[in-house]
Short mmCIF file of C-alpha atoms in Angstrom, two decimals:
data_model
loop_
_atom_site.label_atom_id
_atom_site.label_comp_id
_atom_site.label_asym_id
_atom_site.label_seq_id
_atom_site.Cartn_x
_atom_site.Cartn_y
_atom_site.Cartn_z
CA MET A 1 82.77 -17.28 46.13
CA SER A 2 81.01 -16.92 49.48
CA GLY A 3 79.39 -20.34 49.43
CA ASP A 4 76.03 -18.76 50.28
CA ALA A 5 74.28 -16.53 47.74
CA GLY A 6 72.02 -15.28 50.51
CA VAL A 7 74.82 -13.27 52.14
CA VAL A 8 75.78 -11.42 48.96
CA GLU A 9 74.63 -7.78 48.95
CA GLY A 10 73.72 -5.91 45.81
CA PRO A 11 73.51 -4.53 43.35
CA LEU A 12 74.50 -1.43 45.34
CA HIS A 13 73.35 2.02 44.33
CA GLY A 14 75.66 3.61 41.80
CA TYR A 15 75.57 5.13 38.34
CA HIS A 16 78.61 3.76 36.55
CA HIS A 17 78.96 0.25 37.96
CA GLU A 18 76.95 -2.75 39.02
CA THR A 19 78.45 -3.62 42.38
CA TYR A 20 78.04 -6.58 44.73
CA VAL A 21 79.52 -7.04 48.19
CA VAL A 22 80.77 -10.53 49.03
CA PRO A 23 81.81 -11.65 52.55
CA LEU A 24 84.80 -13.98 52.52
CA PRO A 25 86.81 -15.58 55.35
CA GLY A 26 89.28 -13.16 56.90
CA ARG A 27 93.00 -13.33 56.38
CA PRO A 28 95.26 -14.70 59.14
CA GLY A 29 94.68 -12.60 62.24
CA GLU A 30 91.19 -11.52 61.18
CA ALA A 31 88.56 -13.34 63.20
CA GLU A 32 85.57 -12.06 61.29
CA PRO A 33 84.75 -12.42 57.57
CA VAL A 34 85.88 -9.51 55.43
CA ARG A 35 83.60 -7.95 52.86
CA TRP A 36 84.91 -7.41 49.33
CA LYS A 37 83.26 -5.68 46.40
CA CYS A 38 82.98 -7.06 42.91
CA ARG A 39 81.89 -4.66 40.20
CA GLU A 40 81.90 -3.99 36.50
CA PRO A 41 80.74 -1.06 34.33
CA ARG A 42 77.06 -0.91 33.50
CA PRO A 43 76.46 -1.35 29.76
CA GLY A 44 75.25 1.51 27.58
CA LEU A 45 76.15 4.37 29.93
CA LEU A 46 77.44 7.78 28.88
CA TRP A 47 80.99 8.50 30.11
CA PHE A 48 81.94 12.14 30.47
CA ASP A 49 85.51 11.79 31.77
CA ARG A 50 88.74 10.38 30.44
CA ARG A 51 89.94 6.95 31.50
CA CYS A 52 93.73 6.97 31.61
CA PHE A 53 94.53 3.62 33.25
CA ALA A 54 93.64 0.23 31.85
CA SER A 55 92.38 -1.04 35.21
CA GLU A 56 91.50 0.59 38.52
CA GLU A 57 92.52 -2.60 40.32
CA GLU A 58 95.90 -2.63 38.57
CA LEU A 59 96.43 0.99 39.59
CA LEU A 60 95.53 0.26 43.21
CA ARG A 61 97.98 -2.65 43.27
CA ALA A 62 100.73 -0.36 42.02
CA LEU A 63 99.89 2.21 44.72
CA GLN A 64 99.94 -0.21 47.67
CA GLY A 65 102.51 1.05 50.16
CA ARG A 66 102.74 4.42 48.41
CA ILE A 67 99.31 5.91 49.11
CA GLU A 68 97.69 5.42 52.51
CA GLY A 69 94.00 4.73 53.00
CA ILE A 70 93.23 2.94 49.74
CA PRO A 71 91.39 -0.40 49.41
CA ASP A 72 93.29 -3.69 49.60
CA LEU A 73 92.83 -6.15 46.76
CA ILE A 74 92.61 -9.89 46.34
CA GLN A 75 92.32 -12.06 43.27
CA ALA A 76 89.46 -14.58 43.38
CA GLY A 77 89.79 -16.66 40.25
CA SER A 78 89.44 -14.32 37.32
CA ALA A 79 87.86 -11.58 39.44
CA GLY A 80 89.81 -8.79 41.09
CA LEU A 81 88.08 -7.74 44.31
CA GLN A 82 88.51 -4.53 46.28
CA ARG A 83 88.09 -4.56 50.04
CA PHE A 84 84.80 -2.94 51.03
CA ILE A 85 85.63 -0.05 53.33
CA GLU A 86 83.40 -0.18 56.39
CA GLY A 87 82.23 3.26 57.46
CA GLU A 88 80.30 6.32 56.33
CA THR A 89 81.04 8.57 53.39
CA LEU A 90 82.17 12.08 54.13
CA GLY A 91 79.04 13.30 52.35
CA THR A 92 76.81 11.33 54.72
CA LEU A 93 78.56 12.75 57.76
CA TYR A 94 79.11 16.31 56.49
CA GLY A 95 76.89 17.39 53.63
CA SER A 96 77.90 19.53 50.66
CA GLY A 97 78.69 23.10 51.60
CA GLY A 98 79.43 22.27 55.23
CA GLY A 99 82.77 22.27 56.96
CA ILE A 100 84.61 19.11 57.98
CA PRO A 101 86.69 18.45 61.12
CA SER A 102 90.31 19.54 61.01
CA SER A 103 91.47 15.95 61.56
CA LEU A 104 89.80 14.87 58.31
CA LEU A 105 90.97 17.97 56.45
CA GLY A 106 94.51 17.12 57.51
CA GLN A 107 94.18 13.60 56.10
CA ILE A 108 93.03 15.00 52.74
CA VAL A 109 96.03 17.32 52.71
CA SER A 110 98.27 14.34 53.49
CA LEU A 111 96.75 12.47 50.53
CA PHE A 112 97.67 15.34 48.21
CA GLY A 113 101.22 15.20 49.52
CA GLN A 114 101.46 11.46 48.85
CA LEU A 115 100.08 11.92 45.33
CA ALA A 116 102.78 14.52 44.68
CA ARG A 117 105.44 11.82 45.15
CA VAL A 118 104.04 9.59 42.38
CA ARG A 119 105.66 10.71 39.15
CA PRO A 120 104.72 9.41 35.67
CA ASP A 121 107.93 7.40 35.32
CA SER A 122 107.58 5.75 38.74
CA LEU A 123 104.37 3.75 38.25
CA THR A 124 104.03 0.43 36.45
CA ALA A 125 100.23 0.42 35.93
CA GLU A 126 99.30 0.32 32.24
CA ARG A 127 98.09 3.62 30.79
CA THR A 128 95.60 3.68 27.95
CA CYS A 129 94.93 7.35 27.21
CA THR A 130 95.90 8.09 23.62
CA SER A 131 98.57 10.57 22.57
CA VAL A 132 95.81 12.91 21.40
CA TYR A 133 94.77 13.43 25.01
CA ARG A 134 98.20 13.16 26.67
CA ALA A 135 100.25 16.34 27.20
CA ALA A 136 104.02 16.58 27.43
CA GLU A 137 105.56 16.59 30.90
CA GLY A 138 105.01 19.92 32.67
CA ASP A 139 102.90 21.42 29.88
CA SER A 140 99.99 22.62 32.03
CA ASP A 141 98.50 24.58 29.12
CA GLY A 142 98.61 21.48 26.92
CA PHE A 143 97.12 19.36 29.69
CA LEU A 144 94.13 21.68 30.05
CA GLU A 145 93.71 21.97 26.28
CA ARG A 146 93.37 18.19 26.07
CA LEU A 147 90.72 18.22 28.79
CA ILE A 148 88.83 20.86 26.81
CA LEU A 149 89.27 18.84 23.62
CA PHE A 150 87.88 15.73 25.31
CA THR A 151 84.81 17.65 26.50
CA GLU A 152 84.33 19.16 23.06
CA GLU A 153 84.71 15.91 21.12
CA GLU A 154 83.51 13.19 23.49
CA VAL A 155 80.75 15.04 25.35
CA TYR A 156 79.50 17.85 23.10
CA GLN A 157 80.06 16.56 19.56
CA ARG A 158 79.46 12.87 20.31
CA ASN A 159 76.06 13.68 21.83
CA MET A 160 75.12 16.25 19.22
CA PRO A 161 72.69 13.93 17.35
CA ASP A 162 70.49 13.64 20.45
CA PHE A 163 70.98 17.09 21.99
CA LYS A 164 71.63 19.55 19.16
CA GLY A 165 68.31 21.35 19.55
CA LEU A 166 68.66 21.63 23.31
CA PHE A 167 72.26 22.85 23.11
CA CYS A 168 71.21 25.46 20.54
CA ASP A 169 68.26 26.65 22.64
CA LEU A 170 70.60 27.15 25.60
CA GLY A 171 73.16 29.12 23.55
CA LEU A 172 75.82 26.38 23.54
CA ASP A 173 77.80 25.91 20.33
CA GLU A 174 81.33 25.73 18.94
CA VAL A 175 81.92 29.37 19.84
CA SER A 176 81.48 28.43 23.50
CA PHE A 177 84.65 26.35 23.30
CA GLU A 178 86.52 29.18 21.58
CA LYS A 179 85.55 31.48 24.44
CA LEU A 180 86.58 28.86 26.99
CA ARG A 181 90.03 28.47 25.48
CA GLU A 182 90.53 32.26 25.50
CA CYS A 183 89.46 32.42 29.14
CA VAL A 184 91.71 29.71 30.56
CA SER A 185 94.87 29.84 28.45
CA GLY A 186 98.30 30.85 29.70
CA LEU A 187 98.86 28.45 32.59
CA THR A 188 102.20 28.25 34.40
CA ARG A 189 104.25 25.12 33.81
CA ARG A 190 104.13 22.67 36.72
CA PRO A 191 105.69 19.19 37.05
CA PHE A 192 103.15 16.42 36.52
CA HIS A 193 102.28 13.82 39.11
CA LEU A 194 99.43 11.43 39.90
CA LEU A 195 95.95 12.95 40.26
CA HIS A 196 92.88 11.22 41.68
CA ALA A 197 90.74 13.71 39.68
CA ASP A 198 87.47 12.94 41.50
CA LEU A 199 87.99 13.79 45.16
CA HIS A 200 84.47 14.59 46.37
CA ARG A 201 82.63 13.73 49.58
CA GLU A 202 81.21 10.42 48.37
CA ASN A 203 84.68 9.16 47.43
CA PHE A 204 85.96 9.55 50.99
CA VAL A 205 84.92 6.97 53.61
CA VAL A 206 85.44 7.56 57.34
CA ASP A 207 85.87 4.33 59.33
CA GLY A 208 85.04 3.73 62.99
CA MET A 209 88.50 4.91 64.06
CA GLY A 210 88.20 8.24 62.27
CA ARG A 211 90.55 7.18 59.49
CA LEU A 212 89.86 8.54 56.02
CA TRP A 213 89.86 6.14 53.05
CA THR A 214 89.89 7.21 49.40
CA ILE A 215 87.90 5.12 46.92
CA ASP A 216 86.95 5.17 43.21
CA TRP A 217 90.27 5.74 41.47
CA GLU A 218 88.97 5.06 37.96
CA LEU A 219 89.43 8.70 36.79
CA ALA A 220 93.03 8.92 38.01
CA MET A 221 95.58 10.39 35.61
CA PHE A 222 98.96 12.06 35.44
CA GLY A 223 98.87 15.81 34.94
CA ASP A 224 98.94 19.30 36.39
CA PRO A 225 98.63 18.95 40.19
CA LEU A 226 96.67 22.19 40.47
CA TYR A 227 93.88 20.57 38.44
CA ASP A 228 93.38 18.01 41.24
CA LEU A 229 93.01 20.82 43.77
CA ALA A 230 90.58 22.76 41.53
CA THR A 231 88.44 19.66 40.97
CA HIS A 232 88.45 18.94 44.71
CA LEU A 233 87.39 22.47 45.63
CA TYR A 234 84.70 22.54 42.95
CA LEU A 235 83.18 19.24 44.09
CA MET A 236 83.56 19.67 47.86
CA ARG A 237 81.91 23.09 48.16
CA TYR A 238 83.86 23.99 51.30
CA PRO A 239 82.85 27.04 53.36
CA ARG A 240 85.04 29.94 52.25
CA ASP A 241 87.33 29.93 55.28
CA GLN A 242 87.98 26.19 54.99
CA GLU A 243 88.54 26.48 51.25
CA ASP A 244 91.21 29.11 51.86
CA LEU A 245 92.82 26.87 54.48
CA MET A 246 92.82 23.90 52.10
CA VAL A 247 94.55 25.95 49.40
CA GLU A 248 97.20 27.13 51.84
CA GLN A 249 97.89 23.65 53.21
CA TRP A 250 97.78 22.06 49.76
CA CYS A 251 100.54 24.39 48.58
CA GLU A 252 102.69 23.45 51.57
CA ALA A 253 102.06 19.72 51.14
CA VAL A 254 102.80 19.43 47.42
CA GLU A 255 105.90 21.62 47.66
CA SER A 256 107.34 19.69 50.59
CA GLU A 257 106.49 16.21 49.28
CA SER A 258 106.92 16.55 45.52
CA VAL A 259 109.97 14.90 43.96
CA VAL A 260 110.29 17.91 41.65
CA PRO A 261 109.77 21.43 43.07
CA GLY A 262 107.27 23.84 41.58
CA SER A 263 103.97 21.95 41.96
CA SER A 264 102.22 25.06 43.28
CA ASP A 265 103.89 27.62 41.00
CA GLY A 266 101.47 30.24 39.71
CA TRP A 267 98.50 28.96 41.70
CA GLU A 268 97.14 32.42 42.47
CA LYS A 269 96.69 33.15 38.76
CA ASP A 270 95.84 29.66 37.55
CA LEU A 271 93.46 28.27 40.17
CA PRO A 272 90.60 30.60 39.08
CA LYS A 273 91.13 29.50 35.47
CA LEU A 274 90.95 25.82 36.35
CA LEU A 275 87.82 26.43 38.42
CA ASP A 276 86.32 28.21 35.41
CA PHE A 277 87.06 25.13 33.32
CA LYS A 278 85.28 22.90 35.85
CA ARG A 279 82.23 25.19 35.76
CA ALA A 280 82.20 25.13 31.95
CA GLN A 281 82.70 21.36 31.78
CA SER A 282 79.76 20.83 34.13
CA VAL A 283 77.41 22.70 31.82
CA PHE A 284 77.62 20.08 29.08
CA THR A 285 77.52 17.06 31.38
CA ASP A 286 74.71 18.45 33.56
CA VAL A 287 72.55 19.47 30.61
CA ILE A 288 72.74 15.93 29.21
CA ARG A 289 72.20 14.21 32.56
CA THR A 290 69.32 16.49 33.53
CA ALA A 291 67.54 15.96 30.22
CA LEU A 292 68.00 12.20 30.42
CA SER A 293 66.66 12.18 33.98
CA LEU A 294 63.41 13.64 32.63
CA GLU A 295 63.20 10.84 30.10
CA GLU A 296 63.75 8.25 32.82
CA GLU A 297 61.00 9.78 34.98
CA GLU A 298 58.47 9.17 32.19
CA ARG A 299 56.51 12.15 33.51
CA THR A 300 57.81 14.74 31.11
CA ALA A 301 54.48 16.56 30.93
CA ASP A 302 54.72 17.36 34.64
CA ALA A 303 55.26 21.13 34.77
CA SER A 304 56.87 21.05 38.23
CA LEU A 305 59.36 18.42 37.08
CA LEU A 306 60.34 20.51 34.08
CA ALA A 307 60.63 23.60 36.26
CA ARG A 308 62.99 21.90 38.71
CA ALA A 309 65.12 20.57 35.85
CA GLY A 310 65.16 24.02 34.26
CA ASP A 311 66.30 25.56 37.53
CA ARG A 312 69.23 23.11 37.76
CA ILE A 313 70.31 23.94 34.24
CA ARG A 314 70.06 27.70 34.81
CA GLN A 315 72.28 27.35 37.88
CA VAL A 316 75.09 25.62 35.98
CA LEU A 317 74.73 28.07 33.08
CA SER A 318 74.92 31.01 35.49
CA ALA A 319 78.14 29.68 37.00
CA ALA A 320 79.76 29.44 33.55
CA THR A 321 78.67 32.67 31.85
CA VAL A 322 82.21 34.09 31.85
CA PRO A 323 84.26 31.08 30.64
CA LEU A 324 81.69 30.13 27.97
CA GLY A 325 80.75 33.70 27.00
CA ILE A 326 77.03 32.93 27.22
CA LYS A 327 73.88 34.60 28.51
CA VAL A 328 71.51 32.64 30.70
CA PRO A 329 68.11 32.21 29.00
CA ALA A 330 64.99 33.19 30.92
CA GLU A 331 63.41 30.58 33.15
CA GLU A 332 60.48 29.99 30.84
CA SER A 333 62.80 29.63 27.85
CA VAL A 334 64.83 26.90 29.52
CA THR A 335 61.68 25.05 30.61
CA ALA A 336 60.24 25.30 27.11
CA ALA A 337 63.50 24.00 25.59
CA LEU A 338 63.43 20.97 27.88
CA GLY A 339 59.78 20.37 27.02
CA ARG A 340 60.54 20.41 23.29
CA TRP A 341 63.46 18.03 23.77
CA CYS A 342 61.25 15.60 25.68
CA GLU A 343 58.54 15.75 23.03
CA GLU A 344 61.03 15.15 20.23
CA ARG A 345 62.50 12.18 22.09
CA ALA A 346 59.06 10.72 22.66
CA GLU A 347 58.14 11.16 19.00
CA SER A 348 61.42 9.61 17.89
CA ALA A 349 60.91 6.64 20.21
CA GLY A 350 57.38 6.21 18.85
CA VAL A 351 58.57 6.22 15.25
CA MET A 352 61.29 3.66 16.02
CA ALA A 353 58.82 1.43 17.88
CA GLY A 354 56.41 1.62 14.97
CA ALA A 355 59.11 0.77 12.48
CA ALA A 356 60.05 -2.27 14.54
CA VAL A 357 56.51 -3.69 14.39
CA PRO A 358 55.42 -5.27 11.08
CA GLY A 359 52.87 -2.97 9.56
CA GLY A 360 53.50 -0.34 12.22
CA ALA A 361 53.04 3.32 11.36
#
């Protein structure tokens, strides 16, 4: 595409996609080449979140002119390219747990207001989520139940063959999901609209003019608007005063911009429940990712490595004791459980390698 393979950058760092940046001649009025990104999912990866749209690029095309600060797109042959946003991520500029300038906070609030105007019947982008995971309009309880069901079936049960022993050692089982449902049920009905569903600091890019851009729309869905706020708060880790301000301004934005009133109804009661769900959901994803990171390190006998991994797992377990109805195992118990899992994986890999070699034991 560029005419010079030497100017192509990549693959860029990222978990889910292999991404390359390609400079192409600018459009009329643009003197300099413009950089575009070409990416596709990495094969063989674990996915822990629902995909509700057939194509992120198709969604972005449908949102042009409706949502500000999203990447432009061009079609280059069979490849759909997103414009590479030049700037720094919010996480690079303002790390997790720190406050952000009011000008940027205001732009995030404005984004929520724009999302509130995009109703399920007003968007042409193809949706692929099955009826099993799609709740009826306004059924916030049903929406959350389907998120729980996805975590239970596609994260917990699907990975049971590889992680059953570790889950058991950490006190995670089917009862955990029963407790979670009891803890978070009874949500107020709210009209559904478009959710980004992954608004964290690395998905915001600040350009040289101080404008905020929102990237990575692949987890977008239609659903309870309060879930988008809960996910945002959970991932951003605002200081308490700024978190309170965001909640206040979010309520004003979605109520004033939403096509249907009531987007913030019952938030005082329901926001803690949705945050509890996010804490519970993270337990299963973080346990799997942390264990796999040990396997990738290939230094599983390193006691300090196991200890650090055990500490990460105990932190996520501690945050979810109430919604999952669990007790956090002692530090040495978690470390020992991770050690056993690593040993079992190594033994299993050895058996499979032996079976693949003629005459192997």
